[in-house]
Structure formats: C-alpha cells, structure tokens
Amino acid sequence: MGWLENVIFRDREIENERLELTDKNSLYYLSTHLTLKNCTVVLKVPARNLIIKQARFIDCTFEVKQELKNHQSWVFASLKGCKFKGNLSGCDFGHWPGYSEGSEHGSIEDCDFTESRMDGCRIMGCDPATVRFPKWPCFTILDPIGNSRALRSATWPGRFGRIVIDDLADYPTGTRALTFYAPFKAKRFDTTPEALQAVIQQFDCILS
C-alpha cells in the first residue's frame, strides 16, 4: 500500500452538508475543534483510515457503507442526537477517560442505532437509556458487569455462556451496555439464534 493522502477536518463548524469519506487512498481526520451539525457523513473506508479526535457531532447521520470493524475512536467524539445506519462490529462509543489521552472528551447521548447492525459494540461511561439500540436479531445487555452474576446463573446454549457470559465481569469498569448480533454469536458458539433468544427473554436487563 502506498502513501495515503491526509484529509483533515478541524477548527471549523460544518452544518447541513454531506461528507463523503469513501476514498481508500485517503486518511480522514475528524479532529480538534470540529463541530458537525445536521450533516450526513458517508463512511466507506476501513477503521484504520478514519481518525476521530475531540470532534463534536450534533444531529448527524452516519451512513456506514462498508462494515466498520474494531473502531474505538468514537470514544474521542461527542455524539448527540445522531443516527447510525449500516454494520458496526467491535466499536466503542461514549466516555472512557482511561482508554487514551483525549478520550475523556467522549460522550454519547440521544443517539439512534435502530437502522444499524451491531456486534460486540459497547456504550462506555454514558447513560444507555438515552440510546436507541437495534432490535432482534441484535440484543443489548445493560450493565453487563453488574448483571454478570445473574446472567451466569442461566443455562446458555452452546459455548455462549462459557465464552461470552463468563467474561462479562472482566469488561472495563465503564461498560454500560453491550450489543451483539445473534446470528454471528450463534454460529461462532455452536448454537442457534432461537436458542439464545429463549434465554435472553428471561432477563429484563437484556433488550431485544
């Protein structure tokens, strides 16, 4: 891979615009003192091509055209009233001051993921009650650390309990919610979405 062209957005306020971040040969920086309001941001690059540092997004829509995998940089962003569409896996959102320098500025509030598919995504250090999560076959565990003991008491199908549920107590302290995509988890841990759903429905702390 050759050199990537840096495309830097910083020190400005952008309102009512459409930003297309889709060039695989570009490295996109959404950086310090950038505020986007009522914008549509189209993402079609790998996570390594998208750097977010202390940017604010207000009432924006993110159209994720290529699955965004293992993108923790959202914890450097302030997100309020935003909507996400598309596939997200291993992404973290919210306030996680212990993660890295600058992540203390991160937050998430009043955001809508109902048109997204999330797997292994976490809400950190913020109130998940203000967040709208995707419905089944996605499911969201609220306060996974606090509820880990109760969740371990259930009989989970396949290897899901032994691999996923038993690890919940070891998540970072600020983990407030954790969303999975049942078909992926069922296939990986030798069970079916229906078998998972039967146990999930026993718990008020799991949204589906």
XYZ file of C-alpha atoms in Angstrom:
208
model
C 0.000 0.000 0.000
C 1.359 3.423 -0.937
C 1.209 6.680 0.939
C -2.250 7.817 1.999
C -3.397 11.372 1.416
C -4.354 13.167 4.622
C -7.801 14.756 4.553
C -8.169 16.875 7.673
C -11.316 18.444 9.089
C -10.620 20.599 12.146
C -11.105 24.067 13.694
C -14.403 24.665 11.916
C -18.156 24.211 12.135
C -19.952 22.485 9.273
C -23.736 22.486 9.053
C -26.240 20.841 6.696
C -23.618 19.261 4.463
C -22.909 15.778 3.117
C -19.389 14.473 3.679
C -18.282 11.509 1.594
C -15.406 9.719 3.319
C -15.030 6.946 0.773
C -11.559 7.166 -0.793
C -9.497 4.111 0.175
C -6.313 6.070 -0.568
C -7.143 8.790 1.953
C -6.641 9.010 5.706
C -9.511 11.013 7.156
C -9.046 13.094 10.308
C -12.128 14.453 12.088
C -10.178 16.393 14.608
C -9.834 19.086 17.255
C -12.475 21.813 17.462
C -14.515 20.330 14.617
C -18.291 20.548 15.010
C -20.710 18.950 12.559
C -24.406 19.829 12.821
C -27.207 18.223 10.828
C -24.685 16.647 8.478
C -24.724 13.317 6.661
C -21.398 11.526 6.904
C -20.919 8.664 4.447
C -18.273 6.157 5.581
C -16.833 3.592 3.211
C -13.277 3.103 4.446
C -11.614 0.698 6.906
C -11.361 1.781 10.533
C -7.620 2.462 10.110
C -8.454 5.185 7.549
C -10.725 7.076 9.958
C -9.192 9.019 12.852
C -11.503 10.864 15.253
C -10.095 13.209 17.898
C -12.213 15.581 20.010
C -14.818 16.258 17.321
C -18.470 17.073 18.070
C -21.371 15.661 16.087
C -24.849 17.071 16.670
C -27.946 15.657 14.918
C -25.799 13.975 12.265
C -26.487 10.811 10.288
C -23.684 8.313 9.693
C -24.220 6.075 6.675
C -21.788 3.176 7.075
C -21.475 1.691 3.573
C -18.665 -0.715 4.477
C -18.714 -2.599 7.767
C -16.752 -0.605 10.327
C -14.734 -3.038 12.414
C -12.926 -2.503 15.727
C -13.198 1.272 15.639
C -12.617 2.590 19.149
C -12.053 6.192 18.025
C -15.722 7.019 18.653
C -14.816 7.401 22.342
C -12.894 10.542 21.348
C -16.079 12.065 19.885
C -19.031 13.871 21.395
C -22.187 12.433 19.806
C -25.583 13.993 20.463
C -28.804 13.231 18.606
C -27.025 11.231 15.899
C -28.284 8.310 13.810
C -26.196 5.379 12.589
C -27.058 3.233 9.581
C -25.055 0.190 8.494
C -22.906 -2.514 10.035
C -20.720 -1.918 13.076
C -18.625 -4.526 14.874
C -16.241 -4.112 17.790
C -16.924 -0.372 18.022
C -16.962 1.599 21.290
C -18.908 4.796 21.957
C -19.167 7.152 24.912
C -16.954 8.350 27.745
C -13.865 6.276 28.516
C -11.242 8.539 30.133
C -8.913 5.653 30.922
C -8.674 4.479 27.318
C -6.195 7.017 25.912
C -5.287 10.683 26.027
C -8.231 12.689 24.712
C -10.868 10.034 25.332
C -12.036 11.985 28.379
C -13.833 14.270 25.891
C -16.015 11.464 24.536
C -19.769 11.193 25.136
C -22.926 9.776 23.588
C -26.489 10.966 24.161
C -29.852 10.629 22.384
C -28.382 8.563 19.556
C -30.242 6.073 17.360
C -28.784 2.750 16.189
C -32.096 1.154 15.171
C -31.084 1.109 11.496
C -27.700 -0.452 12.189
C -26.422 -3.954 12.838
C -24.146 -4.022 15.867
C -21.969 -6.864 17.090
C -19.580 -6.619 20.015
C -20.236 -2.874 20.356
C -20.093 -1.109 23.706
C -21.501 2.040 25.278
C -18.938 3.361 27.733
C -19.467 5.698 30.690
C -22.782 7.161 29.489
C -26.458 6.521 30.152
C -27.704 3.866 27.696
C -31.297 4.882 28.478
C -30.847 7.786 26.043
C -29.676 5.441 23.271
C -31.970 3.554 20.890
C -30.475 0.141 20.144
C -31.161 -2.163 17.176
C -33.867 -4.778 17.704
C -33.615 -8.544 17.368
C -31.656 -10.308 15.940
C -29.434 -7.796 17.753
C -29.653 -7.796 21.548
C -28.196 -5.456 24.156
C -27.018 -6.367 27.647
C -27.442 -3.412 30.024
C -24.898 -3.012 32.839
C -23.120 -6.229 31.824
C -20.724 -6.108 34.776
C -23.415 -5.508 37.404
C -25.669 -8.159 35.904
C -22.941 -10.704 35.207
C -23.665 -12.868 38.252
C -27.377 -13.138 37.451
C -26.622 -13.882 33.809
C -24.181 -16.623 34.768
C -26.961 -18.338 36.719
C -28.811 -19.167 33.490
C -28.161 -22.177 31.284
C -26.937 -20.733 27.995
C -26.838 -22.799 24.813
C -23.666 -23.917 23.080
C -20.473 -22.246 24.243
C -22.061 -18.786 24.582
C -22.261 -18.876 28.369
C -18.750 -20.206 28.881
C -17.110 -17.801 26.424
C -19.220 -14.635 26.462
C -21.246 -14.514 29.687
C -18.410 -15.723 31.932
C -16.224 -12.863 30.647
C -18.659 -10.027 31.385
C -17.301 -9.323 34.873
C -13.868 -8.633 33.345
C -15.031 -5.875 30.988
C -13.720 -2.316 31.576
C -15.398 -0.654 34.557
C -17.213 1.939 32.464
C -19.053 -0.578 30.258
C -22.725 0.430 30.407
C -24.168 -1.611 27.531
C -23.014 -4.321 25.162
C -24.739 -5.196 21.875
C -24.397 -8.440 19.922
C -25.795 -9.807 16.659
C -27.369 -13.180 17.445
C -26.700 -14.956 14.102
C -22.972 -14.227 14.383
C -22.772 -15.332 18.009
C -24.863 -18.449 17.390
C -22.625 -19.589 14.555
C -19.432 -18.886 16.457
C -20.515 -20.553 19.694
C -22.284 -23.634 18.360
C -25.913 -22.749 18.926
C -28.868 -21.113 17.165
C -30.396 -17.620 17.391
C -33.635 -19.196 18.605
C -31.892 -21.000 21.467
C -30.183 -17.770 22.501
C -33.435 -15.842 22.314
C -35.175 -18.297 24.629
C -32.692 -17.460 27.407
C -32.438 -13.748 26.574
C -36.183 -13.348 27.096
C -35.786 -14.395 30.726
C -33.864 -11.204 31.574
C -35.149 -7.638 31.886
C -31.554 -6.405 31.623
C -31.331 -7.597 28.001
C -33.039 -5.578 25.277
C -34.032 -7.347 22.097
